[in-house]
Tab-separated table of C-alpha atoms in Angstrom:
chain	number	residue	atom	x	y	z
A	1	MET	CA	-22.135	2.740	19.610
A	2	GLY	CA	-24.282	0.873	17.129
A	3	LYS	CA	-26.972	-1.304	18.651
A	4	VAL	CA	-26.313	-1.961	22.332
A	5	THR	CA	-26.832	-5.714	21.956
A	6	GLY	CA	-25.844	-5.914	18.286
A	7	PHE	CA	-22.532	-7.688	18.865
A	8	MET	CA	-24.458	-10.527	20.530
A	9	GLU	CA	-27.219	-10.701	17.933
A	10	TYR	CA	-25.393	-10.437	14.603
A	11	GLU	CA	-22.606	-12.361	12.906
A	12	ARG	CA	-19.842	-10.598	11.016
A	13	LEU	CA	-20.779	-10.089	7.364
A	14	GLU	CA	-17.993	-10.373	4.798
A	15	GLU	CA	-17.842	-8.632	1.454
A	16	GLY	CA	-18.436	-11.056	-1.395
A	17	TYR	CA	-16.308	-11.915	-4.420
A	18	LYS	CA	-17.359	-12.617	-7.980
A	19	PRO	CA	-16.682	-16.241	-9.077
A	20	VAL	CA	-13.054	-17.161	-9.777
A	21	ALA	CA	-13.744	-18.316	-13.338
A	22	GLU	CA	-15.337	-14.941	-14.117
A	23	ARG	CA	-12.801	-12.648	-12.490
A	24	LEU	CA	-9.748	-14.367	-13.984
A	25	LYS	CA	-10.877	-13.114	-17.389
A	26	HIS	CA	-10.240	-9.456	-16.574
A	27	TYR	CA	-8.351	-6.978	-14.366
A	28	LYS	CA	-11.373	-5.170	-12.935
A	29	GLU	CA	-12.235	-5.079	-9.235
A	30	PHE	CA	-14.327	-8.091	-8.249
A	31	THR	CA	-15.226	-7.404	-4.618
A	32	ILE	CA	-18.948	-7.070	-3.987
A	33	GLY	CA	-19.443	-4.320	-1.425
A	34	LEU	CA	-22.024	-4.214	1.352
A	35	ASP	CA	-25.526	-3.026	0.565
A	36	ASP	CA	-27.314	-0.662	2.959
A	37	LYS	CA	-28.862	-3.420	5.059
A	38	ALA	CA	-25.645	-5.438	5.388
A	39	ALA	CA	-23.720	-2.285	6.294
A	40	GLN	CA	-26.309	-1.391	8.927
A	41	VAL	CA	-25.952	-4.841	10.511
A	42	GLN	CA	-22.171	-4.513	10.458
A	43	GLY	CA	-22.381	-1.086	12.124
A	44	ALA	CA	-24.782	-2.500	14.714
A	45	ARG	CA	-22.064	-4.911	15.900
A	46	CYS	CA	-19.849	-2.052	17.139
A	47	MET	CA	-19.754	-2.311	20.950
A	48	ASP	CA	-20.033	0.472	23.463
A	49	CYS	CA	-16.637	-0.785	24.609
A	50	GLY	CA	-15.523	2.305	26.532
A	51	ILE	CA	-11.953	2.274	25.201
A	52	PRO	CA	-12.034	1.897	21.395
A	53	PHE	CA	-8.669	0.298	20.671
A	54	CYS	CA	-9.572	0.432	16.963
A	55	ASN	CA	-8.821	4.171	17.006
A	56	SER	CA	-5.221	3.631	18.087
A	57	GLY	CA	-4.902	0.530	15.908
A	58	CYS	CA	-5.567	2.765	12.901
A	59	PRO	CA	-2.452	4.795	11.924
A	60	VAL	CA	-4.571	7.750	10.738
A	61	ASN	CA	-6.680	7.537	13.923
A	62	ASN	CA	-9.996	7.195	12.130
A	63	ILE	CA	-12.893	7.901	14.492
A	64	ILE	CA	-14.246	4.422	13.921
A	65	PRO	CA	-16.994	4.012	16.548
A	66	ASP	CA	-18.594	7.253	15.389
A	67	PHE	CA	-18.876	6.318	11.737
A	68	ASN	CA	-19.952	2.778	12.660
A	69	ASP	CA	-22.800	4.256	14.688
A	70	LEU	CA	-23.769	6.657	11.907
A	71	VAL	CA	-23.912	3.811	9.371
A	72	TYR	CA	-26.105	1.851	11.787
A	73	ARG	CA	-28.410	4.877	11.913
A	74	GLN	CA	-28.192	5.135	8.103
A	75	ASP	CA	-26.741	8.654	8.277
A	76	TRP	CA	-24.328	8.067	5.413
A	77	ARG	CA	-23.424	11.710	4.886
A	78	GLY	CA	-22.619	12.130	8.566
A	79	ALA	CA	-20.493	8.991	8.428
A	80	TRP	CA	-18.642	10.432	5.430
A	81	MET	CA	-17.909	13.702	7.229
A	82	VAL	CA	-16.408	11.801	10.167
A	83	LEU	CA	-14.308	9.556	7.925
A	84	ASP	CA	-13.146	12.416	5.702
A	85	SER	CA	-11.934	14.373	8.726
A	86	THR	CA	-9.050	11.957	9.344
A	87	ASN	CA	-8.354	10.155	6.057
A	88	ASN	CA	-7.659	11.847	2.732
A	89	PHE	CA	-8.249	8.701	0.685
A	90	PRO	CA	-10.579	6.209	2.415
A	91	GLU	CA	-11.502	4.632	-0.924
A	92	PHE	CA	-7.834	3.513	-1.127
A	93	THR	CA	-7.580	2.174	2.401
A	94	GLY	CA	-11.046	0.603	2.178
A	95	ARG	CA	-9.655	-1.572	-0.591
A	96	ILE	CA	-5.991	-2.296	0.103
A	97	CYS	CA	-5.320	-1.630	3.794
A	98	PRO	CA	-4.921	-4.886	5.793
A	99	ALA	CA	-7.084	-3.314	8.528
A	100	PRO	CA	-4.997	-3.213	11.719
A	101	CYS	CA	-8.059	-1.488	13.202
A	102	GLU	CA	-9.968	-4.771	12.983
A	103	ALA	CA	-7.179	-6.643	14.740
A	104	ALA	CA	-7.463	-4.069	17.551
A	105	CYS	CA	-11.286	-4.202	17.733
A	106	THR	CA	-12.401	-5.035	21.283
A	107	LEU	CA	-14.852	-7.580	19.893
A	108	ASN	CA	-11.912	-9.375	18.256
A	109	PHE	CA	-10.633	-10.464	21.669
A	110	ASN	CA	-12.992	-13.446	21.705
A	111	ASP	CA	-15.169	-13.093	18.588
A	112	ASP	CA	-15.007	-11.876	14.988
A	113	PRO	CA	-14.230	-8.147	14.768
A	114	VAL	CA	-16.499	-5.517	13.292
A	115	GLY	CA	-15.947	-5.286	9.508
A	116	ILE	CA	-14.495	-1.789	9.743
A	117	LYS	CA	-12.692	-1.947	6.395
A	118	SER	CA	-15.853	-2.922	4.510
A	119	LEU	CA	-17.735	-0.035	6.143
A	120	GLU	CA	-14.961	2.400	5.249
A	121	ARG	CA	-15.169	1.355	1.618
A	122	ALA	CA	-18.964	1.528	1.643
A	123	ILE	CA	-18.929	5.054	3.095
A	124	ALA	CA	-16.326	6.328	0.641
A	125	ASP	CA	-18.015	4.797	-2.397
A	126	ARG	CA	-21.377	6.311	-1.417
A	127	ALA	CA	-19.719	9.692	-0.940
A	128	TRP	CA	-18.386	9.619	-4.490
A	129	ASP	CA	-21.657	8.295	-5.902
A	130	ASN	CA	-23.611	11.098	-4.202
A	131	GLY	CA	-21.257	13.951	-5.098
A	132	TRP	CA	-20.145	14.647	-1.528
A	133	VAL	CA	-16.413	14.620	-2.364
A	134	LEU	CA	-15.662	18.196	-3.344
A	135	PRO	CA	-12.498	20.295	-3.694
A	136	ARG	CA	-11.565	22.439	-0.708
A	137	VAL	CA	-10.204	25.578	-2.285
A	138	PRO	CA	-8.375	27.856	0.198
A	139	GLU	CA	-9.789	31.305	0.804
A	140	ALA	CA	-6.357	32.921	0.500
A	141	ARG	CA	-2.888	32.063	-0.769
A	142	THR	CA	0.186	32.284	1.421
A	143	GLY	CA	2.682	32.862	-1.379
A	144	ARG	CA	4.854	30.013	-0.063
A	145	LYS	CA	5.975	27.349	-2.543
A	146	VAL	CA	6.369	23.680	-1.622
A	147	ALA	CA	7.748	20.860	-3.783
A	148	VAL	CA	6.557	17.336	-3.006
A	149	VAL	CA	8.747	14.662	-4.597
A	150	GLY	CA	6.950	11.364	-5.054
A	151	SER	CA	3.238	10.986	-5.721
A	152	GLY	CA	2.338	7.870	-3.767
A	153	PRO	CA	-0.179	8.101	-0.914
A	154	ALA	CA	2.271	10.005	1.328
A	155	GLY	CA	3.040	12.607	-1.328
A	156	MET	CA	-0.589	12.905	-2.400
A	157	ALA	CA	-1.808	13.379	1.182
A	158	ALA	CA	0.872	15.957	1.962
A	159	ALA	CA	0.275	17.895	-1.249
A	160	GLN	CA	-3.473	17.995	-0.670
A	161	GLN	CA	-3.176	19.151	2.939
A	162	LEU	CA	-0.646	21.872	2.085
A	163	ALA	CA	-2.749	23.150	-0.822
A	164	ARG	CA	-5.823	23.360	1.387
A	165	VAL	CA	-4.103	25.896	3.650
A	166	GLY	CA	-3.076	28.058	0.703
A	167	HIS	CA	0.467	27.025	-0.205
A	168	ASP	CA	1.498	26.717	-3.860
A	169	VAL	CA	2.261	23.013	-4.117
A	170	THR	CA	3.955	21.215	-7.006
A	171	LEU	CA	3.772	17.419	-6.964
A	172	PHE	CA	6.616	15.724	-8.856
A	173	GLU	CA	6.452	12.136	-10.153
A	174	LYS	CA	9.132	10.377	-12.218
A	175	ASN	CA	6.612	8.122	-13.966
A	176	ASP	CA	3.925	9.160	-16.417
A	177	ARG	CA	0.978	9.065	-14.015
A	178	ILE	CA	0.323	10.023	-10.396
A	179	GLY	CA	0.015	7.375	-7.693
A	180	GLY	CA	3.415	5.801	-7.010
A	181	LEU	CA	3.091	2.146	-6.031
A	182	LEU	CA	-0.691	2.588	-5.871
A	183	ARG	CA	-0.549	3.151	-9.625
A	184	TYR	CA	2.311	0.885	-10.681
A	185	GLY	CA	2.387	-1.789	-8.010
A	186	ILE	CA	-1.138	-2.536	-6.813
A	187	PRO	CA	-2.957	-4.611	-9.467
A	188	ASP	CA	-6.101	-3.125	-10.956
A	189	PHE	CA	-8.169	-6.057	-9.710
A	190	LYS	CA	-7.460	-4.849	-6.171
A	191	MET	CA	-7.946	-1.140	-6.919
A	192	GLU	CA	-8.905	0.307	-10.273
A	193	LYS	CA	-6.958	3.409	-11.155
A	194	PHE	CA	-9.903	5.724	-11.744
A	195	GLN	CA	-9.882	5.907	-7.937
A	196	ILE	CA	-6.562	7.770	-8.185
A	197	ASP	CA	-7.479	9.810	-11.251
A	198	ARG	CA	-10.495	11.466	-9.655
A	199	ARG	CA	-8.448	12.372	-6.570
A	200	VAL	CA	-5.834	13.956	-8.821
A	201	GLU	CA	-8.558	16.075	-10.423
A	202	GLN	CA	-9.761	17.107	-6.966
A	203	MET	CA	-6.218	18.076	-5.988
A	204	ARG	CA	-5.757	20.097	-9.166
A	205	ALA	CA	-8.971	21.971	-8.359
A	206	GLU	CA	-7.544	22.698	-4.906
A	207	GLY	CA	-4.460	24.276	-6.467
A	208	VAL	CA	-1.898	21.453	-6.682
A	209	THR	CA	0.336	21.634	-9.761
A	210	VAL	CA	1.110	18.141	-11.073
A	211	ARG	CA	4.337	17.413	-12.953
A	212	THR	CA	4.781	13.852	-14.182
A	213	GLY	CA	7.708	12.317	-16.043
A	214	VAL	CA	10.186	14.305	-13.936
A	215	MET	CA	13.079	12.588	-12.177
A	216	VAL	CA	14.379	14.546	-9.194
A	217	GLY	CA	17.956	13.525	-8.399
A	218	ARG	CA	19.294	10.371	-10.012
A	219	LEU	CA	18.998	6.612	-10.071
A	220	PRO	CA	22.076	4.387	-10.004
A	221	GLU	CA	23.280	2.992	-13.307
A	222	GLY	CA	21.498	-0.245	-14.194
A	223	SER	CA	18.729	0.332	-11.645
A	224	LYS	CA	15.637	-1.873	-12.015
A	225	VAL	CA	13.413	0.745	-10.395
A	226	THR	CA	10.517	1.758	-12.648
A	227	ASN	CA	11.421	5.053	-14.292
A	228	TRP	CA	9.521	6.560	-17.214
A	229	ALA	CA	10.872	10.087	-16.702
A	230	ARG	CA	11.292	12.412	-19.666
A	231	GLU	CA	13.323	15.062	-17.862
A	232	THR	CA	15.534	15.474	-14.809
A	233	ILE	CA	15.619	18.238	-12.201
A	234	SER	CA	18.487	18.680	-9.778
A	235	PRO	CA	17.923	18.948	-6.031
A	236	GLU	CA	19.709	22.296	-6.117
A	237	GLN	CA	17.113	23.676	-8.518
A	238	LEU	CA	14.256	22.608	-6.254
A	239	GLN	CA	15.916	24.102	-3.201
A	240	GLN	CA	16.365	27.397	-5.016
A	241	GLU	CA	12.834	27.595	-6.414
A	242	PHE	CA	10.829	26.347	-3.417
A	243	ASP	CA	10.505	27.386	0.216
A	244	ALA	CA	10.277	23.758	1.351
A	245	VAL	CA	10.829	20.342	-0.220
A	246	LEU	CA	9.203	17.100	0.936
A	247	LEU	CA	10.791	13.802	-0.131
A	248	ALA	CA	7.921	11.308	-0.221
A	249	GLY	CA	9.097	8.645	-2.636
A	250	GLY	CA	8.668	4.947	-2.026
A	251	ALA	CA	11.008	2.295	-0.662
A	252	GLU	CA	11.649	1.105	-4.205
A	253	GLN	CA	14.918	-0.768	-3.752
A	254	SER	CA	13.804	-4.404	-4.040
A	255	ARG	CA	15.465	-7.113	-1.954
A	256	ASP	CA	17.554	-9.336	-4.238
A	257	LEU	CA	18.439	-13.025	-4.030
A	258	PRO	CA	22.155	-13.314	-4.888
A	259	VAL	CA	22.495	-17.064	-5.381
A	260	PRO	CA	24.193	-18.879	-8.299
A	261	GLY	CA	22.306	-18.452	-11.557
A	262	ARG	CA	20.735	-15.105	-10.630
A	263	ASP	CA	21.811	-13.610	-13.980
A	264	LEU	CA	19.717	-16.079	-16.022
A	265	ASP	CA	16.912	-14.671	-18.182
A	266	GLY	CA	13.431	-15.179	-16.811
A	267	ILE	CA	14.218	-14.002	-13.270
A	268	HIS	CA	12.659	-10.640	-12.453
A	269	PHE	CA	11.779	-8.434	-9.525
A	270	ALA	CA	8.052	-8.228	-8.835
A	271	MET	CA	8.315	-4.498	-9.459
A	272	GLU	CA	9.471	-5.154	-12.999
A	273	PHE	CA	6.504	-7.475	-13.619
A	274	LEU	CA	3.567	-5.697	-11.935
A	275	PRO	CA	4.019	-2.123	-13.279
A	276	GLN	CA	4.074	-3.373	-16.860
A	277	GLN	CA	0.639	-4.943	-16.535
A	278	ASN	CA	-0.768	-1.799	-14.905
A	279	LYS	CA	0.598	0.284	-17.759
A	280	ILE	CA	-0.953	-2.007	-20.364
A	281	ASN	CA	-4.276	-1.892	-18.503
A	282	ALA	CA	-4.101	1.896	-18.860
A	283	GLY	CA	-3.969	1.491	-22.645
A	284	ASP	CA	-0.222	1.887	-23.142
A	285	LYS	CA	2.091	-0.454	-25.010
A	286	ILE	CA	5.074	-2.223	-23.480
A	287	LYS	CA	7.766	-3.660	-25.691
A	288	GLY	CA	8.839	-7.094	-24.475
A	289	GLN	CA	6.316	-7.369	-21.636
A	290	ILE	CA	7.153	-9.995	-19.006
A	291	ARG	CA	4.381	-12.563	-19.434
A	292	ALA	CA	3.412	-15.715	-17.548
A	293	ASP	CA	1.295	-17.310	-20.295
A	294	GLY	CA	1.704	-21.090	-20.279
A	295	LYS	CA	4.688	-20.863	-17.909
A	296	HIS	CA	5.500	-22.567	-14.660
A	297	VAL	CA	5.823	-19.567	-12.350
A	298	ILE	CA	7.562	-19.499	-8.982
A	299	VAL	CA	7.020	-16.442	-6.804
A	300	ILE	CA	9.652	-16.066	-4.073
A	301	GLY	CA	8.199	-14.122	-1.155
A	302	GLY	CA	5.042	-14.787	0.823
A	303	GLY	CA	3.705	-11.267	1.370
A	304	ASP	CA	1.180	-9.056	-0.403
A	305	THR	CA	3.469	-8.273	-3.332
A	306	GLY	CA	3.963	-11.990	-3.907
A	307	SER	CA	0.202	-12.482	-3.753
A	308	ASP	CA	-0.229	-9.750	-6.376
A	309	CYS	CA	2.204	-11.624	-8.633
A	310	VAL	CA	0.121	-14.776	-8.149
A	311	GLY	CA	-3.115	-13.051	-9.179
A	312	THR	CA	-1.508	-11.390	-12.208
A	313	SER	CA	0.181	-14.626	-13.332
A	314	ASN	CA	-3.123	-16.482	-13.184
A	315	ARG	CA	-4.760	-13.793	-15.308
A	316	HIS	CA	-1.966	-14.201	-17.854
A	317	GLY	CA	-2.787	-17.904	-18.043
A	318	ALA	CA	0.181	-19.446	-16.217
A	319	ALA	CA	0.496	-23.227	-16.383
A	320	SER	CA	1.176	-23.341	-12.644
A	321	VAL	CA	1.972	-20.923	-9.857
A	322	VAL	CA	3.965	-21.757	-6.711
A	323	GLN	CA	4.686	-19.235	-3.975
A	324	PHE	CA	7.687	-19.673	-1.659
A	325	GLU	CA	7.965	-18.414	1.905
A	326	LEU	CA	11.195	-18.761	3.869
A	327	MET	CA	9.448	-18.783	7.257
A	328	PRO	CA	7.389	-21.702	8.643
A	329	GLN	CA	3.664	-21.813	7.954
A	330	PRO	CA	1.848	-19.638	10.508
A	331	PRO	CA	-1.031	-21.028	12.586
A	332	GLU	CA	-4.456	-20.764	10.994
A	333	GLU	CA	-5.785	-18.961	14.081
A	334	GLU	CA	-3.839	-16.522	16.218
A	335	ASN	CA	-3.533	-16.710	19.983
A	336	LYS	CA	-5.845	-13.764	20.641
A	337	PRO	CA	-5.242	-13.411	24.406
A	338	LEU	CA	-1.526	-13.206	23.617
A	339	THR	CA	-1.579	-10.849	20.621
A	340	TRP	CA	-4.680	-8.657	20.914
A	341	PRO	CA	-4.865	-5.684	20.226
A	342	TYR	CA	-1.719	-5.947	18.114
A	343	TRP	CA	-1.349	-7.287	14.580
A	344	PRO	CA	-1.544	-11.074	14.900
A	345	TYR	CA	0.751	-13.707	13.445
A	346	LYS	CA	-1.459	-16.131	11.533
A	347	LEU	CA	-1.919	-17.700	8.100
A	348	ARG	CA	-3.485	-15.267	5.636
A	349	THR	CA	-5.065	-16.472	2.428
A	350	SER	CA	-5.698	-13.806	-0.191
A	351	SER	CA	-8.212	-13.804	-3.013
A	352	SER	CA	-5.296	-14.423	-5.387
A	353	HIS	CA	-4.335	-17.573	-3.489
A	354	GLU	CA	-7.916	-18.782	-3.824
A	355	GLU	CA	-7.701	-18.340	-7.594
A	356	GLY	CA	-5.019	-21.021	-7.851
A	357	CYS	CA	-1.646	-21.272	-6.157
A	358	GLU	CA	0.487	-23.849	-4.390
A	359	ARG	CA	2.127	-22.425	-1.277
A	360	GLU	CA	5.416	-23.729	0.083
A	361	PHE	CA	6.650	-22.693	3.526
A	362	ALA	CA	10.069	-23.080	5.184
A	363	ILE	CA	11.801	-23.399	1.836
A	364	ALA	CA	14.950	-21.677	0.573
A	365	THR	CA	16.353	-21.270	-2.934
A	366	LYS	CA	19.974	-22.417	-3.214
A	367	GLU	CA	20.502	-22.016	-6.944
A	368	PHE	CA	18.802	-21.037	-10.182
A	369	ILE	CA	19.260	-23.631	-12.903
A	370	GLY	CA	19.083	-22.857	-16.610
A	371	GLU	CA	19.720	-23.859	-20.197
A	372	LYS	CA	20.990	-21.600	-22.972
A	373	GLY	CA	21.000	-18.640	-20.598
A	374	ARG	CA	17.391	-18.984	-19.474
A	375	VAL	CA	16.021	-20.237	-16.164
A	376	THR	CA	14.473	-23.708	-16.215
A	377	GLY	CA	14.309	-24.546	-12.536
A	378	LEU	CA	15.305	-23.895	-8.932
A	379	LYS	CA	17.344	-25.983	-6.542
A	380	THR	CA	15.661	-25.698	-3.142
A	381	VAL	CA	16.082	-26.994	0.377
A	382	ARG	CA	13.779	-27.211	3.366
A	383	VAL	CA	14.779	-25.167	6.387
A	384	GLU	CA	14.124	-25.077	10.113
A	385	TRP	CA	14.461	-22.182	12.510
A	386	LYS	CA	16.257	-22.730	15.806
A	387	ASP	CA	17.175	-19.934	18.212
A	388	GLY	CA	16.472	-17.414	15.476
A	389	LYS	CA	18.833	-19.063	13.013
A	390	MET	CA	17.944	-20.786	9.757
A	391	ILE	CA	19.210	-24.341	9.426
A	392	GLU	CA	18.995	-26.429	6.264
A	393	VAL	CA	17.346	-29.831	6.690
A	394	PRO	CA	19.679	-32.545	5.340
A	395	GLY	CA	18.320	-34.670	2.522
A	396	THR	CA	15.574	-32.231	1.490
A	397	GLU	CA	17.161	-30.704	-1.606
A	398	GLN	CA	15.045	-30.859	-4.737
A	399	ILE	CA	14.772	-29.234	-8.148
A	400	LEU	CA	11.514	-27.564	-9.150
A	401	LYS	CA	10.611	-26.584	-12.702
A	402	ALA	CA	10.339	-22.871	-13.406
A	403	ASP	CA	10.042	-20.858	-16.613
A	404	LEU	CA	9.485	-17.542	-14.814
A	405	VAL	CA	10.734	-16.538	-11.361
A	406	LEU	CA	9.406	-13.415	-9.653
A	407	LEU	CA	11.311	-12.010	-6.676
A	408	ALA	CA	8.827	-10.504	-4.198
A	409	MET	CA	10.819	-10.472	-0.973
A	410	GLY	CA	10.045	-6.907	0.007
A	411	PHE	CA	11.959	-3.678	-0.250
A	412	VAL	CA	15.124	-2.787	1.605
A	413	SER	CA	15.111	1.009	1.365
A	414	PRO	CA	14.483	4.052	-0.797
A	415	VAL	CA	16.865	4.511	-3.701
A	416	GLY	CA	20.034	5.682	-1.980
A	417	THR	CA	21.269	7.946	-4.768
A	418	VAL	CA	18.158	10.129	-4.520
A	419	LEU	CA	18.840	10.851	-0.850
A	420	GLU	CA	22.545	11.283	-1.516
A	421	SER	CA	21.869	13.817	-4.289
A	422	PHE	CA	20.076	15.971	-1.696
A	423	GLY	CA	22.771	15.375	0.921
A	424	VAL	CA	20.208	13.832	3.287
A	425	GLU	CA	21.596	11.671	6.075
A	426	LYS	CA	20.411	8.055	6.169
A	427	ASP	CA	19.644	5.832	9.121
A	428	ALA	CA	20.999	2.316	9.611
A	429	ARG	CA	18.390	0.890	7.234
A	430	GLY	CA	19.114	3.333	4.431
A	431	ASN	CA	16.034	5.503	5.003
A	432	ALA	CA	16.056	9.283	5.277
A	433	ARG	CA	16.886	10.275	8.840
A	434	ALA	CA	14.052	12.506	10.031
A	435	HIS	CA	12.359	12.370	13.428
A	436	THR	CA	8.617	12.784	13.964
A	437	ASP	CA	8.599	15.086	16.980
A	438	PHE	CA	5.916	17.757	16.771
A	439	THR	CA	8.534	20.529	16.892
A	440	GLY	CA	10.558	20.373	13.704
A	441	GLY	CA	9.050	17.019	12.804
A	442	TYR	CA	9.951	15.255	9.549
A	443	ALA	CA	12.856	17.653	8.940
A	444	THR	CA	16.106	16.193	7.599
A	445	ASN	CA	19.620	17.489	8.204
A	446	VAL	CA	19.335	19.584	5.024
A	447	PRO	CA	17.692	22.992	5.560
A	448	LYS	CA	14.049	23.150	4.390
A	449	VAL	CA	14.121	19.524	3.180
A	450	PHE	CA	11.672	17.117	4.837
A	451	ALA	CA	10.998	13.377	4.414
A	452	ALA	CA	7.926	11.222	5.009
A	453	GLY	CA	6.318	7.918	4.124
A	454	ASP	CA	8.390	4.984	2.925
A	455	MET	CA	11.250	7.389	2.224
A	456	ARG	CA	11.509	7.972	5.976
A	457	ARG	CA	10.155	4.822	7.662
A	458	GLY	CA	10.851	2.160	5.035
A	459	GLN	CA	8.428	-0.253	3.415
A	460	SER	CA	5.042	0.081	5.077
A	461	LEU	CA	1.275	0.252	4.590
A	462	VAL	CA	-0.760	2.721	2.554
A	463	VAL	CA	-2.433	3.913	5.748
A	464	TRP	CA	0.940	4.701	7.333
A	465	ALA	CA	1.902	6.636	4.211
A	466	ILE	CA	-1.248	8.743	4.450
A	467	ARG	CA	-0.589	9.402	8.140
A	468	GLU	CA	2.990	10.480	7.489
A	469	GLY	CA	1.967	12.697	4.583
A	470	ARG	CA	-0.633	14.454	6.720
A	471	GLN	CA	1.738	14.941	9.645
A	472	ALA	CA	4.586	16.110	7.419
A	473	ALA	CA	2.230	18.654	5.860
A	474	ARG	CA	1.508	20.087	9.299
A	475	ALA	CA	5.223	20.219	10.115
A	476	ILE	CA	5.987	22.038	6.861
A	477	ASP	CA	3.089	24.459	7.413
A	478	GLU	CA	4.460	25.260	10.875
A	479	PHE	CA	7.949	25.692	9.396
A	480	LEU	CA	6.647	28.149	6.790
A	481	MET	CA	4.049	30.018	8.851
A	482	GLY	CA	5.090	29.568	12.477
A	483	THR	CA	1.816	27.837	13.312
A	484	SER	CA	-0.674	25.498	11.643
A	485	VAL	CA	-4.371	24.720	11.677
A	486	LEU	CA	-3.802	21.359	10.005
A	487	PRO	CA	-4.598	18.302	12.150
A	488	ARG	CA	-1.739	16.320	13.629
């Protein structure tokens, strides 16, 4: 694949970024994609490795060596056809997937991996620019009706696949626009939302009916989960009107930090903070928006959501931004012979970190401190990990100034009341219990009700959501028709 000796001749080429001072002034994407020549060099580095671990490292099983080779040969349309055969939304994954395929690249064992993610984005963007992304309207309709609840990447992928084989699909979303956490979680500077909008138009052309502002089931009283629904539909109504129902909502129940002072003003979940900015970027108005202007911001949680809070806070004009991580600082380089081809444990620095952020590792919050009902600081302590247990380090307590605290410690489960309203059994982690066997896969204990994506597996990656949506669509098609031509 690629040039036979390319991996020895060429260095890995990274996508570029616009200067920090320029990109902090707006919420637009700032990544500079590969031009044709740079993409060709990147494709040339793909080895004829015999066993392409990248394929299995990719949850949607993208046929990576093939499209690498086609890019090297400058057959962009052929590369698009290969990529489109396995991934409904490569322009999403080419921007926000952490690229487990690159970790699994054979070249990564003792060198820098092929830039698979940058090639995926380049292929998808060229496909849109050249008009190659077209609706696939089914030749005939089956007369079967399917409701998909939740319009994140799992729900979108499932709805699109089911519509393409002729089912009448209705996609339900409680918020005012399609996309789930892609829309109201991922900042626009990582993925602008026209990427979603044009896919929605494609899906409509393929026969998907879109219903936004509809809450299916119920949220618990006082829930902080984003909900801009204008109407509510009961699970019983869906089960009566549709031949199958797929629950594909997100794992939206944020992990809390129940320490003294948690009820002070100025402490918010990341998923209260981020969706508001996305909504304003879309031209809407938010009363009482959570802002970081001129504030000392502390983000608790060292993952991608925390990084998104860092980037958004800097664009607001925060006075300072500090990000906490409970675990020790990872090594800057992984032990490749030990971890390859699996996802490595190493320090990851995002573009948001590079824009301005102090990072603190092995630190725990003991108490929120405030005045007149509003947070003014945090009492922290350094921690060590011994035999899997966290131990506070004596004499390391300190108080750090904070005007705004954002909790970005991940998500514990889907909203339990939604599953309960359907009568769906939950596993030990609070997710919908549904196995993934090929026979009867993704089915819950409730007749004709299926579950996929974060609703079934818990908090995960966009690429896993797409995989689950595609596989659930096949399972539902088999349930309705007895057989399916959809890919596994």
